[in-house]
XYZ file of C-alpha atoms in Angstrom:
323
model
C 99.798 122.717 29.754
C 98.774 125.544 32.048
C 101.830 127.762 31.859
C 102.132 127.672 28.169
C 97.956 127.992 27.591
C 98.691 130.965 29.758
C 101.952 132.582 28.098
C 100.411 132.435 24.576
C 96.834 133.062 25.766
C 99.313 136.304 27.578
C 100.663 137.204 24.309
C 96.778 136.984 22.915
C 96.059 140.016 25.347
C 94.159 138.141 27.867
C 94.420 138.495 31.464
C 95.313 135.443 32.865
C 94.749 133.724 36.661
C 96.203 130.603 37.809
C 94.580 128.610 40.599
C 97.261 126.082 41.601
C 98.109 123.868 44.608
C 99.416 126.146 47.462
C 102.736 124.218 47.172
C 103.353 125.493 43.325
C 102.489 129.234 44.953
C 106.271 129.801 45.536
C 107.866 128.904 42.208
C 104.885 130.807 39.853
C 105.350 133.997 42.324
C 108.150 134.834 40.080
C 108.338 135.433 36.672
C 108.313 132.094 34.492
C 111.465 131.459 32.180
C 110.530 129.237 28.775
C 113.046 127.680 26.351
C 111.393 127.445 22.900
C 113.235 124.427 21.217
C 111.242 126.967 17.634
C 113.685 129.213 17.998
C 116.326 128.397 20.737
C 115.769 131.144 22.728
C 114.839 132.507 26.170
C 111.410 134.116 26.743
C 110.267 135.563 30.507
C 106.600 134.996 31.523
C 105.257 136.918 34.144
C 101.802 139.481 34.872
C 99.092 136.814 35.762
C 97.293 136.592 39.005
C 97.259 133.612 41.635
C 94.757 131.742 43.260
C 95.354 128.540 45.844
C 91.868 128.510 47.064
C 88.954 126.974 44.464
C 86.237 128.399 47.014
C 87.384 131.635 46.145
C 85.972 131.249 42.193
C 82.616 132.218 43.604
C 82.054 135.912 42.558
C 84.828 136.122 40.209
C 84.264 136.420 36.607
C 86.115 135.137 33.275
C 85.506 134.453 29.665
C 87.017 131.296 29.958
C 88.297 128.580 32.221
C 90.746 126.233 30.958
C 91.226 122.679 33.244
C 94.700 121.300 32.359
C 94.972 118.520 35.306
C 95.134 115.165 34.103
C 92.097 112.620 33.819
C 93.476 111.114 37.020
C 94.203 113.952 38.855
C 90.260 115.233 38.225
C 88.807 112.302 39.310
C 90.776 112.455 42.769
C 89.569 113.920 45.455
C 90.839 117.440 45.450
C 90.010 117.309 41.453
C 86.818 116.428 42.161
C 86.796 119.475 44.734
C 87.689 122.042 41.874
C 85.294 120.640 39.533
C 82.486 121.307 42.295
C 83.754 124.581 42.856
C 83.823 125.207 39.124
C 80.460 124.484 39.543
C 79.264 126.505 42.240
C 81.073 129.458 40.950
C 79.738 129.891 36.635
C 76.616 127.230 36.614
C 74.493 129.981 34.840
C 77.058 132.122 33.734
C 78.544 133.115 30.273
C 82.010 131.570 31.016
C 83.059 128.414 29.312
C 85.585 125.708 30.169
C 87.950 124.305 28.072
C 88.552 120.946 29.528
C 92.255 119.719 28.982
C 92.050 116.517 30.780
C 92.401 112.784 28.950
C 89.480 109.862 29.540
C 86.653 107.881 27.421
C 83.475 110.331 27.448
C 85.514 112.379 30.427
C 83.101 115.758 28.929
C 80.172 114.063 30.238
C 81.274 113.034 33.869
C 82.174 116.558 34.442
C 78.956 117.585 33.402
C 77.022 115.926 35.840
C 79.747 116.564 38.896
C 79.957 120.530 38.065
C 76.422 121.282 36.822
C 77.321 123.633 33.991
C 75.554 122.960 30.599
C 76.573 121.149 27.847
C 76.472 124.665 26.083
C 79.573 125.647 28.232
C 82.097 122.871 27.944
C 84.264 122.380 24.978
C 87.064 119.133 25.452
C 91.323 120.297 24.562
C 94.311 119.752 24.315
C 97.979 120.111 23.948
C 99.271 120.620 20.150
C 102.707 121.085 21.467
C 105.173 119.506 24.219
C 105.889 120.969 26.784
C 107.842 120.139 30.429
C 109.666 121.070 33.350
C 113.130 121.523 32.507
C 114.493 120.812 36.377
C 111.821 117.216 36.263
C 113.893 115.915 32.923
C 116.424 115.436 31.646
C 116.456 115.145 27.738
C 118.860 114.273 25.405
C 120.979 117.711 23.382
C 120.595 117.477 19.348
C 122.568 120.121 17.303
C 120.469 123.249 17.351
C 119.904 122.710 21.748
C 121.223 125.496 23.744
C 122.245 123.624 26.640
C 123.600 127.222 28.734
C 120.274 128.395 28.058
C 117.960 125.476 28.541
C 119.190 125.339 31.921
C 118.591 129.064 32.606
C 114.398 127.650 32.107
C 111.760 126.201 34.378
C 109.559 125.269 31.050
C 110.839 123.759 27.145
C 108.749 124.387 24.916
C 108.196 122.823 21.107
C 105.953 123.314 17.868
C 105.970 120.556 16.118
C 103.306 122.220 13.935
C 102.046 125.961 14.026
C 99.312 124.423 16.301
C 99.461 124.941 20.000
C 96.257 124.249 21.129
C 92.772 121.862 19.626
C 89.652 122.521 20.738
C 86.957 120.213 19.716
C 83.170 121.349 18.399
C 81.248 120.020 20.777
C 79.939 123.635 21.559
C 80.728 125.537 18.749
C 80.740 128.917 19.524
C 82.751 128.426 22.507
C 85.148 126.783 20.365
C 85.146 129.422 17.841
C 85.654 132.501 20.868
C 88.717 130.493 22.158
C 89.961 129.969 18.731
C 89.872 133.493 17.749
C 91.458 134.333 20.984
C 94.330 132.190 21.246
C 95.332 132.646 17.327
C 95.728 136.365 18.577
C 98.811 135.186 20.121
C 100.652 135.396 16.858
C 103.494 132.461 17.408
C 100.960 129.975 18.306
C 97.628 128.568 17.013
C 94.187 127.102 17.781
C 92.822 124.265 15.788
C 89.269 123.028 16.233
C 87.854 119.527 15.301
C 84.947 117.642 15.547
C 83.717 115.886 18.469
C 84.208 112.602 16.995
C 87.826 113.038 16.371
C 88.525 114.329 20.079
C 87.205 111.273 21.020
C 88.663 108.443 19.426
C 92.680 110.306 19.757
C 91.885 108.423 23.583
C 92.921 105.507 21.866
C 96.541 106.031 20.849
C 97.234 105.485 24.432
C 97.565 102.175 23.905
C 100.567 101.950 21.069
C 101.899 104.339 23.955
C 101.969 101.797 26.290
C 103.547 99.600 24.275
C 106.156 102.081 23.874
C 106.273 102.819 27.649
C 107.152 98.455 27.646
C 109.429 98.738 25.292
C 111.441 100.725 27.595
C 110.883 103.856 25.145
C 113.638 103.362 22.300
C 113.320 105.906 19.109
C 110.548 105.275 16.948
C 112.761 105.034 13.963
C 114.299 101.842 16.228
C 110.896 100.223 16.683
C 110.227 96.838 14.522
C 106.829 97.196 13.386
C 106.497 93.511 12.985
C 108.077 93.184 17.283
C 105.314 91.149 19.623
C 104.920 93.944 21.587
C 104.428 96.715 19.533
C 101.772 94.504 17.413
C 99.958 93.854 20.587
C 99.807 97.771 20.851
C 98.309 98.440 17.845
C 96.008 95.419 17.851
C 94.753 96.871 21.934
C 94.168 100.427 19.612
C 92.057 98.579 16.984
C 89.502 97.095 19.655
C 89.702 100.342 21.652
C 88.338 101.902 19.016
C 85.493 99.770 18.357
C 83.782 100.851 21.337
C 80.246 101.651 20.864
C 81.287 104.951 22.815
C 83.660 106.262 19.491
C 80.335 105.154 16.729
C 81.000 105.310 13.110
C 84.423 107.342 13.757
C 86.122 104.367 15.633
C 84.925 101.777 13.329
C 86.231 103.791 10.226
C 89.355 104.513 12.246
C 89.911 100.934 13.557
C 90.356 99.813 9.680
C 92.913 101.705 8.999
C 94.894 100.389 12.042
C 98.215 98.817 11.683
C 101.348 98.194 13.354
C 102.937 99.765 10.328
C 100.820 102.897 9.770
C 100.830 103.682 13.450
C 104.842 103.542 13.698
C 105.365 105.445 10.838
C 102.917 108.638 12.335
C 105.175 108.342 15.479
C 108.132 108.401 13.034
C 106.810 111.038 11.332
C 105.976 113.295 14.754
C 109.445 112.425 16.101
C 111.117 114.146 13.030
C 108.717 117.056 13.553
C 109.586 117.484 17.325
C 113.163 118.029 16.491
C 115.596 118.997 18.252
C 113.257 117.717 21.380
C 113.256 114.328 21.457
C 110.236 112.974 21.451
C 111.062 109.419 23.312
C 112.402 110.854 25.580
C 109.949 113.632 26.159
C 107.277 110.309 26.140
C 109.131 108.733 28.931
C 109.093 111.783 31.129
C 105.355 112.993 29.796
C 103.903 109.225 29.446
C 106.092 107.214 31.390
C 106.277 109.327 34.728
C 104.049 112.250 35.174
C 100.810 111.452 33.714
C 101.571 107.796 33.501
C 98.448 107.051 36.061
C 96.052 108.524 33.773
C 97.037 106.153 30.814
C 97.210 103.224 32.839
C 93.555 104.151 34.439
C 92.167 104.917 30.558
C 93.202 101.525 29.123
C 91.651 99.128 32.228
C 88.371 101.844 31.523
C 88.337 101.127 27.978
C 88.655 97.145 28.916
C 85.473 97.180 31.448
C 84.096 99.118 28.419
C 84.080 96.773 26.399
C 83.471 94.060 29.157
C 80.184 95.787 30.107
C 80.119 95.624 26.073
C 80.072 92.308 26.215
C 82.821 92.474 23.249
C 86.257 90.395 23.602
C 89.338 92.589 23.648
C 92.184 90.138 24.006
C 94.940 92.218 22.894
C 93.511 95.504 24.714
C 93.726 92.889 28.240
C 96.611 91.185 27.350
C 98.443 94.743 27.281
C 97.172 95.775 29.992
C 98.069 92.530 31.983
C 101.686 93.659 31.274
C 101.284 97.049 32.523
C 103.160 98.106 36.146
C 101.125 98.464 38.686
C 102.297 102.029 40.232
């Protein structure tokens, strides 16, 4: 999320920084190479600054800050460091965050850990898929480059023109970023409303179902398979938690095993030639597996504390790996 943010936010005009982990300083000290599955070809990615040190934020200044670790990696320790730094360093200030990480009502815990206003946090994410080409391997449809693909340290796909989303939830930060990024000219910003950030949390459960199913095609899923029903019925109680309102109630009736396959069907012919299973069980399965997991067992004390029964949403996740 944080190299391609940066390369189209790069080809936007901005100036862009990078505070990583001091073991990523070697690899992004040279210039980043991107496959775009869009048009098969190479493109380099390079003239952004480097930080390894969060303490060092204080006394810098930037129009925006974009967060793209995962909800579990935030809530861990050295997350939780960054977000205080964060913090320390624009409480008061005119920057705004974009926060890129997953989790039910995430927006507000980062709120109260970094101090900044509600005024200067909008919630993102990822409109395209992206990965480390030497971390996975993916299957080669006609179209693939395979001499060139393995030239890359980042793949890259559209499925749609949009790149990026950016919810309302401070709207004129939404509207800067949006206007920014869309300068890119390859890649665009769309912005929703806050309810419909939310209540996307919820399609992490038909993903683990997919994750048990030992990720197969979509097109090869059974809509009417145990499993997969369990998925979608875990989705429909998800969503009924008082945490999504009107939006989850009016989204948990049009739930079905059937509807939900068919808008994976539908977004695996769109990510072609990447395949999208296979992107899932590298993106889903392995690197930000911890966060789903962690999401679904929130989402079931939810509705525990809730005092509602979910016994699809706990039967799933009884069948979840621990890891």
């Amino acid at each position: 999320m944080g190299v391609l943010a940066g390369y189209h936010l790069k080809l936007a005009g901005a100036a862009v920084t990078f505070l990583v982990r001091p073991h990523r300083l070697e690899q992004l000290s040279r210039p980043q190479v991107l496959y775009s599955y869009d048009d098969h070809s190479l493109k380099t990615y390079s003239g952004y600054d480097l930080l390894t040190d969060p303490a060092r934020l204080e006394g810098t200044s930037f129009d925006f800050v974009v967060i793209t670790l995962d909800g579990a990696s935030l809530r861990a320790e050295a997350g939780v460091k960054v977000v205080e730094e964060i913090g320390r360093a624009f409480r008061g200030t005119s920057t705004a965050v974009i926060l890129g990480s997953m989790g039910i009502d995430l927006r507000a815990w980062f709120l109260e850990r970094s101090g900044l206003a509600g005024s200067q946090v909008i919630n993102g994410l990822m409109g395209n898929l992206a990965y480390e080409v030497p971390a996975a391997t993916m299957p080669v449809h006609p179209g693939v480059k395979p001499d060139l693909l393995a030239h890359a340290d980042y793949a890259y796909r559209h499925p749609s023109p949009v790149g990026f989303v950016v919810d309302r939830t401070a709207p004129q930060v939404a509207h800067d970023f949006a206007v920014l990024y869309d300068r890119s000219g390859v890649s665009r910003c769309s912005v929703i409303s806050p309810d419909e950030y939310k209540v996307a949390v919820a399609a992490f459960a038909p993903l683990a179902a997919w994750e048990l199913l030992d990720w197969p095609a979509a097109r090869d899923i059974n809509p009417t398979d145990e499993t997969w029903r369990l998925g979608t019925d875990a989705m429909r109680e998800f969503q009924r938690l008082s945490v999504f309102g009107s939006a989850g109630l009016v989204a948990s009736e049009q739930t079905d095993a059937e509807t939900t396959l068919e808008f994976f069907r539908k977004e695996e012919e769109r990510a072609l030639p990447l395949d999208l299973a296979a992107f899932n069980r590298y993106h889903h399965g392995g690197k930000v597996n911890s966060q789903d997991h962690k999401i679904l067992r929130k989402a079931l004390s939810c509705g525990e504390a809730e005092g509602v029964e979910m016994p699809a949403l706990r039967a799933l996740v009884a069948r979840l790996p621990e890891r």
